[in-house]
């Protein structure tokens, strides 16, 4: 892996990117940590051209976004226009949101929506990936929901952005799932998983938790993953410091 393939998921610092001033300051901080690439999510309203200039001014590149289910399903061409202004080809479906996943019909309905959206995006040069939480590892009709999505929607219309923490939380072995996704996972969310002193499951900086990174990261590289995106949903301290700790661990242990 090259260092520029380590991207910062800006959802990690969402409290600091609510307006243009905060976005500019946060871009500068993220770049100072070593990151050259970011995934946009959790950001306040800003014109894409202004955002692109701020990225350029700070030596950053947007390699992916998260977009709301509503925007993806109801206005996919607006997503195409937005990403082209950012010079970005990847986006991800972030969570089921208002779409229940309690029955086989629920799963089929969402799969059909993903297929329709993915086709429109694909025909316009944009790659749609699915970002998991733990719910997708529930079995309905004898099959994991995630597997139903991937088996139902053509691969050219839906790729995968596996989240390692949520895969583990859902009872999966992340590296095993990654190997199964070889060739279909351009994006990977790197997120560590720890048990704290009160025996509660918590998020952690990469290398500070229990996940098997010496298996996870090489397996993803071998399977063709292009972007290794660091995200921490919540941090005990400064989220920028958390991003820095994770970057330093990955760069020191897995980069050429």
PDB file of C-alpha atoms in Angstrom:
ATOM      1  CA  UNK A   1       0.000   0.000   0.000  1.00  0.00           C
ATOM      2  CA  UNK A   2       1.085   3.564  -0.688  1.00  0.00           C
ATOM      3  CA  UNK A   3       0.551   6.251   1.938  1.00  0.00           C
ATOM      4  CA  UNK A   4      -1.805   8.212  -0.296  1.00  0.00           C
ATOM      5  CA  UNK A   5      -4.199   5.239  -0.200  1.00  0.00           C
ATOM      6  CA  UNK A   6      -4.843   5.874   3.507  1.00  0.00           C
ATOM      7  CA  UNK A   7      -7.849   8.216   3.570  1.00  0.00           C
ATOM      8  CA  UNK A   8      -9.499  10.041   6.468  1.00  0.00           C
ATOM      9  CA  UNK A   9     -13.255   9.596   6.841  1.00  0.00           C
ATOM     10  CA  UNK A  10     -14.350  13.123   7.720  1.00  0.00           C
ATOM     11  CA  UNK A  11     -17.326  11.792   9.693  1.00  0.00           C
ATOM     12  CA  UNK A  12     -14.717  11.260  12.417  1.00  0.00           C
ATOM     13  CA  UNK A  13     -14.373  15.057  12.764  1.00  0.00           C
ATOM     14  CA  UNK A  14     -17.988  15.903  11.902  1.00  0.00           C
ATOM     15  CA  UNK A  15     -18.328  18.328  14.827  1.00  0.00           C
ATOM     16  CA  UNK A  16     -15.647  20.540  13.274  1.00  0.00           C
ATOM     17  CA  UNK A  17     -16.876  20.702   9.652  1.00  0.00           C
ATOM     18  CA  UNK A  18     -20.208  22.465   9.996  1.00  0.00           C
ATOM     19  CA  UNK A  19     -19.298  25.605   8.005  1.00  0.00           C
ATOM     20  CA  UNK A  20     -16.720  26.791   5.478  1.00  0.00           C
ATOM     21  CA  UNK A  21     -14.306  28.095   8.122  1.00  0.00           C
ATOM     22  CA  UNK A  22     -14.400  24.842  10.059  1.00  0.00           C
ATOM     23  CA  UNK A  23     -14.037  22.809   6.889  1.00  0.00           C
ATOM     24  CA  UNK A  24     -10.964  24.787   5.795  1.00  0.00           C
ATOM     25  CA  UNK A  25      -9.348  24.479   9.231  1.00  0.00           C
ATOM     26  CA  UNK A  26     -10.127  20.771   9.407  1.00  0.00           C
ATOM     27  CA  UNK A  27      -8.710  20.099   5.945  1.00  0.00           C
ATOM     28  CA  UNK A  28      -5.467  21.753   7.041  1.00  0.00           C
ATOM     29  CA  UNK A  29      -5.342  19.671  10.225  1.00  0.00           C
ATOM     30  CA  UNK A  30      -6.052  16.414   8.392  1.00  0.00           C
ATOM     31  CA  UNK A  31      -3.315  17.158   5.862  1.00  0.00           C
ATOM     32  CA  UNK A  32      -0.862  17.960   8.672  1.00  0.00           C
ATOM     33  CA  UNK A  33      -1.436  14.441  10.043  1.00  0.00           C
ATOM     34  CA  UNK A  34      -0.103  12.970   6.802  1.00  0.00           C
ATOM     35  CA  UNK A  35      -3.335  12.206   4.969  1.00  0.00           C
ATOM     36  CA  UNK A  36      -3.492  13.056   1.273  1.00  0.00           C
ATOM     37  CA  UNK A  37      -7.012  11.745   0.671  1.00  0.00           C
ATOM     38  CA  UNK A  38     -10.392  12.001   2.398  1.00  0.00           C
ATOM     39  CA  UNK A  39     -13.902  10.627   2.278  1.00  0.00           C
ATOM     40  CA  UNK A  40     -16.556  13.313   2.647  1.00  0.00           C
ATOM     41  CA  UNK A  41     -19.356  12.559   5.097  1.00  0.00           C
ATOM     42  CA  UNK A  42     -21.009  14.461   7.923  1.00  0.00           C
ATOM     43  CA  UNK A  43     -20.045  17.812   6.419  1.00  0.00           C
ATOM     44  CA  UNK A  44     -22.154  20.944   6.624  1.00  0.00           C
ATOM     45  CA  UNK A  45     -23.510  22.662   3.509  1.00  0.00           C
ATOM     46  CA  UNK A  46     -20.842  23.996   1.154  1.00  0.00           C
ATOM     47  CA  UNK A  47     -20.725  24.564  -2.592  1.00  0.00           C
ATOM     48  CA  UNK A  48     -18.834  21.732  -4.279  1.00  0.00           C
ATOM     49  CA  UNK A  49     -16.604  24.132  -6.200  1.00  0.00           C
ATOM     50  CA  UNK A  50     -15.638  25.881  -2.973  1.00  0.00           C
ATOM     51  CA  UNK A  51     -15.036  22.517  -1.319  1.00  0.00           C
ATOM     52  CA  UNK A  52     -12.875  21.356  -4.221  1.00  0.00           C
ATOM     53  CA  UNK A  53     -10.772  24.518  -4.006  1.00  0.00           C
ATOM     54  CA  UNK A  54     -10.281  24.031  -0.263  1.00  0.00           C
ATOM     55  CA  UNK A  55      -9.220  20.447  -0.906  1.00  0.00           C
ATOM     56  CA  UNK A  56      -6.775  21.552  -3.594  1.00  0.00           C
ATOM     57  CA  UNK A  57      -5.411  24.378  -1.444  1.00  0.00           C
ATOM     58  CA  UNK A  58      -4.612  21.877   1.310  1.00  0.00           C
ATOM     59  CA  UNK A  59      -3.150  19.179  -0.920  1.00  0.00           C
ATOM     60  CA  UNK A  60      -6.092  16.837  -0.396  1.00  0.00           C
ATOM     61  CA  UNK A  61      -8.224  14.773  -2.752  1.00  0.00           C
ATOM     62  CA  UNK A  62     -11.753  13.471  -2.178  1.00  0.00           C
ATOM     63  CA  UNK A  63     -11.738   9.782  -3.107  1.00  0.00           C
ATOM     64  CA  UNK A  64     -15.272   8.913  -1.971  1.00  0.00           C
ATOM     65  CA  UNK A  65     -18.395  10.268  -0.316  1.00  0.00           C
ATOM     66  CA  UNK A  66     -21.317   8.995   1.687  1.00  0.00           C
ATOM     67  CA  UNK A  67     -24.692  10.181   0.438  1.00  0.00           C
ATOM     68  CA  UNK A  68     -28.074   9.829   2.114  1.00  0.00           C
ATOM     69  CA  UNK A  69     -30.408   7.020   1.021  1.00  0.00           C
ATOM     70  CA  UNK A  70     -32.994   9.644   0.066  1.00  0.00           C
ATOM     71  CA  UNK A  71     -30.569  11.495  -2.213  1.00  0.00           C
ATOM     72  CA  UNK A  72     -29.254   8.304  -3.791  1.00  0.00           C
ATOM     73  CA  UNK A  73     -32.661   6.851  -4.549  1.00  0.00           C
ATOM     74  CA  UNK A  74     -34.618   9.992  -5.393  1.00  0.00           C
ATOM     75  CA  UNK A  75     -32.025  12.217  -7.088  1.00  0.00           C
ATOM     76  CA  UNK A  76     -29.142  10.053  -8.309  1.00  0.00           C
ATOM     77  CA  UNK A  77     -28.219  12.450 -11.116  1.00  0.00           C
ATOM     78  CA  UNK A  78     -27.619  15.188  -8.546  1.00  0.00           C
ATOM     79  CA  UNK A  79     -25.140  12.832  -6.897  1.00  0.00           C
ATOM     80  CA  UNK A  80     -23.430  12.361 -10.261  1.00  0.00           C
ATOM     81  CA  UNK A  81     -23.170  16.133 -10.712  1.00  0.00           C
ATOM     82  CA  UNK A  82     -21.891  16.611  -7.157  1.00  0.00           C
ATOM     83  CA  UNK A  83     -19.185  13.977  -7.454  1.00  0.00           C
ATOM     84  CA  UNK A  84     -18.010  15.224 -10.826  1.00  0.00           C
ATOM     85  CA  UNK A  85     -17.507  18.683  -9.320  1.00  0.00           C
ATOM     86  CA  UNK A  86     -15.382  17.031  -6.635  1.00  0.00           C
ATOM     87  CA  UNK A  87     -13.470  14.977  -9.250  1.00  0.00           C
ATOM     88  CA  UNK A  88     -14.542  11.827  -7.413  1.00  0.00           C
ATOM     89  CA  UNK A  89     -15.908   8.528  -8.756  1.00  0.00           C
ATOM     90  CA  UNK A  90     -16.833   6.624  -5.575  1.00  0.00           C
ATOM     91  CA  UNK A  91     -19.829   6.997  -3.308  1.00  0.00           C
ATOM     92  CA  UNK A  92     -21.388   4.665  -0.764  1.00  0.00           C
ATOM     93  CA  UNK A  93     -24.834   3.849   0.569  1.00  0.00           C
ATOM     94  CA  UNK A  94     -24.209   4.615   4.253  1.00  0.00           C
ATOM     95  CA  UNK A  95     -26.988   2.787   6.143  1.00  0.00           C
ATOM     96  CA  UNK A  96     -30.523   1.442   5.597  1.00  0.00           C
ATOM     97  CA  UNK A  97     -31.953   4.482   7.380  1.00  0.00           C
ATOM     98  CA  UNK A  98     -35.729   4.543   6.912  1.00  0.00           C
ATOM     99  CA  UNK A  99     -35.778   1.203   5.101  1.00  0.00           C
ATOM    100  CA  UNK A 100     -36.684  -1.666   7.472  1.00  0.00           C
ATOM    101  CA  UNK A 101     -34.880  -4.973   7.098  1.00  0.00           C
ATOM    102  CA  UNK A 102     -37.206  -7.290   8.988  1.00  0.00           C
ATOM    103  CA  UNK A 103     -38.570  -9.543   6.252  1.00  0.00           C
ATOM    104  CA  UNK A 104     -37.466 -11.077   2.967  1.00  0.00           C
ATOM    105  CA  UNK A 105     -39.681  -8.571   1.158  1.00  0.00           C
ATOM    106  CA  UNK A 106     -37.940  -5.694   2.967  1.00  0.00           C
ATOM    107  CA  UNK A 107     -34.563  -6.980   1.832  1.00  0.00           C
ATOM    108  CA  UNK A 108     -35.755  -7.485  -1.735  1.00  0.00           C
ATOM    109  CA  UNK A 109     -37.194  -3.965  -1.858  1.00  0.00           C
ATOM    110  CA  UNK A 110     -33.927  -2.375  -0.753  1.00  0.00           C
ATOM    111  CA  UNK A 111     -31.912  -4.593  -3.099  1.00  0.00           C
ATOM    112  CA  UNK A 112     -34.052  -3.428  -6.013  1.00  0.00           C
ATOM    113  CA  UNK A 113     -33.554   0.218  -5.058  1.00  0.00           C
ATOM    114  CA  UNK A 114     -29.802  -0.307  -4.804  1.00  0.00           C
ATOM    115  CA  UNK A 115     -29.740  -1.988  -8.209  1.00  0.00           C
ATOM    116  CA  UNK A 116     -31.672   0.825  -9.870  1.00  0.00           C
ATOM    117  CA  UNK A 117     -29.520   3.520  -8.279  1.00  0.00           C
ATOM    118  CA  UNK A 118     -26.299   1.623  -8.942  1.00  0.00           C
ATOM    119  CA  UNK A 119     -27.167   1.237 -12.611  1.00  0.00           C
ATOM    120  CA  UNK A 120     -27.821   4.954 -13.061  1.00  0.00           C
ATOM    121  CA  UNK A 121     -24.597   5.869 -11.287  1.00  0.00           C
ATOM    122  CA  UNK A 122     -22.584   3.271 -13.192  1.00  0.00           C
ATOM    123  CA  UNK A 123     -23.865   4.503 -16.540  1.00  0.00           C
ATOM    124  CA  UNK A 124     -22.599   7.951 -15.551  1.00  0.00           C
ATOM    125  CA  UNK A 125     -19.158   6.903 -14.374  1.00  0.00           C
ATOM    126  CA  UNK A 126     -19.848   6.654 -10.635  1.00  0.00           C
ATOM    127  CA  UNK A 127     -19.242   3.544  -8.516  1.00  0.00           C
ATOM    128  CA  UNK A 128     -21.774   2.727  -5.779  1.00  0.00           C
ATOM    129  CA  UNK A 129     -20.620   0.682  -2.789  1.00  0.00           C
ATOM    130  CA  UNK A 130     -22.551  -0.590   0.227  1.00  0.00           C
ATOM    131  CA  UNK A 131     -21.367   0.415   3.708  1.00  0.00           C
ATOM    132  CA  UNK A 132     -22.417  -2.081   6.365  1.00  0.00           C
ATOM    133  CA  UNK A 133     -23.275  -1.873  10.020  1.00  0.00           C
ATOM    134  CA  UNK A 134     -24.164  -4.977  12.043  1.00  0.00           C
ATOM    135  CA  UNK A 135     -27.781  -5.320  10.914  1.00  0.00           C
ATOM    136  CA  UNK A 136     -26.742  -6.644   7.497  1.00  0.00           C
ATOM    137  CA  UNK A 137     -25.334  -9.747   9.192  1.00  0.00           C
ATOM    138  CA  UNK A 138     -28.778 -10.826  10.349  1.00  0.00           C
ATOM    139  CA  UNK A 139     -30.115 -13.926   8.621  1.00  0.00           C
ATOM    140  CA  UNK A 140     -33.448 -13.790   6.845  1.00  0.00           C
ATOM    141  CA  UNK A 141     -34.576 -16.837   4.927  1.00  0.00           C
ATOM    142  CA  UNK A 142     -31.378 -18.643   5.832  1.00  0.00           C
ATOM    143  CA  UNK A 143     -29.111 -16.033   4.231  1.00  0.00           C
ATOM    144  CA  UNK A 144     -27.300 -13.002   5.606  1.00  0.00           C
ATOM    145  CA  UNK A 145     -28.930  -9.776   4.461  1.00  0.00           C
ATOM    146  CA  UNK A 146     -25.611  -8.545   3.076  1.00  0.00           C
ATOM    147  CA  UNK A 147     -25.164 -11.699   1.034  1.00  0.00           C
ATOM    148  CA  UNK A 148     -28.668 -11.301  -0.363  1.00  0.00           C
ATOM    149  CA  UNK A 149     -27.807  -7.778  -1.506  1.00  0.00           C
ATOM    150  CA  UNK A 150     -24.551  -8.897  -3.110  1.00  0.00           C
ATOM    151  CA  UNK A 151     -26.103 -11.971  -4.714  1.00  0.00           C
ATOM    152  CA  UNK A 152     -29.113 -10.034  -6.017  1.00  0.00           C
ATOM    153  CA  UNK A 153     -27.580  -6.798  -7.300  1.00  0.00           C
ATOM    154  CA  UNK A 154     -25.188  -7.209 -10.253  1.00  0.00           C
ATOM    155  CA  UNK A 155     -21.576  -6.573  -9.276  1.00  0.00           C
ATOM    156  CA  UNK A 156     -21.250  -3.822 -11.871  1.00  0.00           C
ATOM    157  CA  UNK A 157     -23.953  -1.861 -10.030  1.00  0.00           C
ATOM    158  CA  UNK A 158     -22.977  -2.510  -6.407  1.00  0.00           C
ATOM    159  CA  UNK A 159     -19.552  -2.860  -4.849  1.00  0.00           C
ATOM    160  CA  UNK A 160     -18.676  -3.098  -1.163  1.00  0.00           C
ATOM    161  CA  UNK A 161     -17.254  -0.753   1.436  1.00  0.00           C
ATOM    162  CA  UNK A 162     -16.780  -3.163   4.333  1.00  0.00           C
ATOM    163  CA  UNK A 163     -16.619  -1.624   7.800  1.00  0.00           C
ATOM    164  CA  UNK A 164     -14.305  -3.792   9.898  1.00  0.00           C
ATOM    165  CA  UNK A 165     -15.697  -2.768  13.292  1.00  0.00           C
ATOM    166  CA  UNK A 166     -19.312  -3.366  12.349  1.00  0.00           C
ATOM    167  CA  UNK A 167     -18.465  -6.642  10.638  1.00  0.00           C
ATOM    168  CA  UNK A 168     -16.856  -7.838  13.872  1.00  0.00           C
ATOM    169  CA  UNK A 169     -19.801  -6.507  15.891  1.00  0.00           C
ATOM    170  CA  UNK A 170     -22.124  -8.458  13.605  1.00  0.00           C
ATOM    171  CA  UNK A 171     -20.333 -11.721  14.339  1.00  0.00           C
ATOM    172  CA  UNK A 172     -18.095 -11.825  11.289  1.00  0.00           C
ATOM    173  CA  UNK A 173     -14.352 -12.360  11.035  1.00  0.00           C
ATOM    174  CA  UNK A 174     -13.349  -9.256   9.030  1.00  0.00           C
ATOM    175  CA  UNK A 175     -10.416 -10.820   7.184  1.00  0.00           C
ATOM    176  CA  UNK A 176     -12.513 -13.827   6.160  1.00  0.00           C
ATOM    177  CA  UNK A 177     -15.247 -11.575   4.825  1.00  0.00           C
ATOM    178  CA  UNK A 178     -12.650  -9.433   3.021  1.00  0.00           C
ATOM    179  CA  UNK A 179     -11.253 -12.484   1.245  1.00  0.00           C
ATOM    180  CA  UNK A 180     -14.779 -13.399   0.165  1.00  0.00           C
ATOM    181  CA  UNK A 181     -15.206  -9.894  -1.278  1.00  0.00           C
ATOM    182  CA  UNK A 182     -12.027  -9.986  -3.398  1.00  0.00           C
ATOM    183  CA  UNK A 183     -12.539  -8.075  -6.620  1.00  0.00           C
ATOM    184  CA  UNK A 184     -15.684  -6.351  -5.354  1.00  0.00           C
ATOM    185  CA  UNK A 185     -14.425  -4.111  -2.549  1.00  0.00           C
ATOM    186  CA  UNK A 186     -12.749  -0.914  -3.792  1.00  0.00           C
ATOM    187  CA  UNK A 187     -13.240   0.773  -0.407  1.00  0.00           C
ATOM    188  CA  UNK A 188     -12.506  -0.484   3.110  1.00  0.00           C
ATOM    189  CA  UNK A 189     -13.396   1.246   6.367  1.00  0.00           C
ATOM    190  CA  UNK A 190     -10.618   0.654   8.864  1.00  0.00           C
ATOM    191  CA  UNK A 191     -12.033   0.834  12.372  1.00  0.00           C
ATOM    192  CA  UNK A 192     -10.677  -0.987  15.416  1.00  0.00           C
ATOM    193  CA  UNK A 193     -12.676  -2.814  18.079  1.00  0.00           C
ATOM    194  CA  UNK A 194     -11.788  -2.972  21.768  1.00  0.00           C
ATOM    195  CA  UNK A 195     -13.221  -3.981  25.116  1.00  0.00           C
ATOM    196  CA  UNK A 196     -12.769  -1.311  27.794  1.00  0.00           C
ATOM    197  CA  UNK A 197     -12.252  -1.631  31.554  1.00  0.00           C
ATOM    198  CA  UNK A 198     -16.021  -1.784  32.086  1.00  0.00           C
ATOM    199  CA  UNK A 199     -16.226  -4.701  29.602  1.00  0.00           C
ATOM    200  CA  UNK A 200     -18.061  -2.559  27.046  1.00  0.00           C
ATOM    201  CA  UNK A 201     -17.376  -2.701  23.312  1.00  0.00           C
ATOM    202  CA  UNK A 202     -15.778   0.523  22.080  1.00  0.00           C
ATOM    203  CA  UNK A 203     -14.250   2.035  18.955  1.00  0.00           C
ATOM    204  CA  UNK A 204     -10.483   2.364  18.920  1.00  0.00           C
ATOM    205  CA  UNK A 205      -7.632   3.836  16.928  1.00  0.00           C
ATOM    206  CA  UNK A 206      -6.137   1.371  14.450  1.00  0.00           C
ATOM    207  CA  UNK A 207      -3.686  -0.882  16.280  1.00  0.00           C
ATOM    208  CA  UNK A 208      -5.161  -0.081  19.699  1.00  0.00           C
ATOM    209  CA  UNK A 209      -7.918  -2.694  19.605  1.00  0.00           C
ATOM    210  CA  UNK A 210      -8.337  -6.396  18.952  1.00  0.00           C
ATOM    211  CA  UNK A 211      -8.689  -6.682  15.173  1.00  0.00           C
ATOM    212  CA  UNK A 212      -6.109  -8.639  13.195  1.00  0.00           C
ATOM    213  CA  UNK A 213      -4.671  -5.907  10.979  1.00  0.00           C
ATOM    214  CA  UNK A 214      -1.721  -8.016   9.716  1.00  0.00           C
ATOM    215  CA  UNK A 215      -4.345 -10.243   8.088  1.00  0.00           C
ATOM    216  CA  UNK A 216      -7.022  -7.651   7.286  1.00  0.00           C
ATOM    217  CA  UNK A 217      -4.964  -5.107   5.353  1.00  0.00           C
ATOM    218  CA  UNK A 218      -2.865  -7.504   3.218  1.00  0.00           C
ATOM    219  CA  UNK A 219      -6.011  -9.504   2.410  1.00  0.00           C
ATOM    220  CA  UNK A 220      -7.728  -6.349   1.188  1.00  0.00           C
ATOM    221  CA  UNK A 221      -4.689  -5.337  -0.856  1.00  0.00           C
ATOM    222  CA  UNK A 222      -4.563  -8.772  -2.457  1.00  0.00           C
ATOM    223  CA  UNK A 223      -8.266  -8.538  -3.280  1.00  0.00           C
ATOM    224  CA  UNK A 224      -7.866  -5.229  -5.097  1.00  0.00           C
ATOM    225  CA  UNK A 225      -8.996  -2.677  -2.514  1.00  0.00           C
ATOM    226  CA  UNK A 226      -7.861   0.775  -3.593  1.00  0.00           C
ATOM    227  CA  UNK A 227      -8.756   3.027  -0.662  1.00  0.00           C
ATOM    228  CA  UNK A 228      -8.191   2.273   3.023  1.00  0.00           C
ATOM    229  CA  UNK A 229     -10.417   4.712   4.874  1.00  0.00           C
ATOM    230  CA  UNK A 230      -9.846   5.439   8.564  1.00  0.00           C
ATOM    231  CA  UNK A 231     -12.998   6.138  10.537  1.00  0.00           C
ATOM    232  CA  UNK A 232     -13.706   6.312  14.256  1.00  0.00           C
ATOM    233  CA  UNK A 233     -17.351   6.901  15.127  1.00  0.00           C
ATOM    234  CA  UNK A 234     -16.515   8.183  18.608  1.00  0.00           C
ATOM    235  CA  UNK A 235     -13.243   9.028  20.321  1.00  0.00           C
ATOM    236  CA  UNK A 236     -12.278   9.308  23.973  1.00  0.00           C
ATOM    237  CA  UNK A 237     -10.138  12.358  23.177  1.00  0.00           C
ATOM    238  CA  UNK A 238      -9.404  14.649  20.247  1.00  0.00           C
ATOM    239  CA  UNK A 239     -10.681  13.010  17.027  1.00  0.00           C
ATOM    240  CA  UNK A 240      -7.860  14.597  15.020  1.00  0.00           C
ATOM    241  CA  UNK A 241      -5.345  12.946  17.343  1.00  0.00           C
ATOM    242  CA  UNK A 242      -7.199   9.662  16.862  1.00  0.00           C
ATOM    243  CA  UNK A 243      -6.911  10.021  13.081  1.00  0.00           C
ATOM    244  CA  UNK A 244      -3.209  10.755  13.491  1.00  0.00           C
ATOM    245  CA  UNK A 245      -2.602   7.710  15.675  1.00  0.00           C
ATOM    246  CA  UNK A 246      -4.341   5.465  13.161  1.00  0.00           C
ATOM    247  CA  UNK A 247      -2.482   6.953  10.200  1.00  0.00           C
ATOM    248  CA  UNK A 248       0.885   6.521  11.875  1.00  0.00           C
ATOM    249  CA  UNK A 249       0.201   2.869  12.712  1.00  0.00           C
ATOM    250  CA  UNK A 250      -0.913   2.005   9.188  1.00  0.00           C
ATOM    251  CA  UNK A 251       1.893   3.938   7.515  1.00  0.00           C
ATOM    252  CA  UNK A 252       4.554   2.371   9.740  1.00  0.00           C
ATOM    253  CA  UNK A 253       3.334  -1.192   9.392  1.00  0.00           C
ATOM    254  CA  UNK A 254       1.738  -1.565   5.968  1.00  0.00           C
ATOM    255  CA  UNK A 255       3.067   1.070   3.562  1.00  0.00           C
ATOM    256  CA  UNK A 256       5.915   0.751   1.094  1.00  0.00           C
TER     257      UNK A 256
END
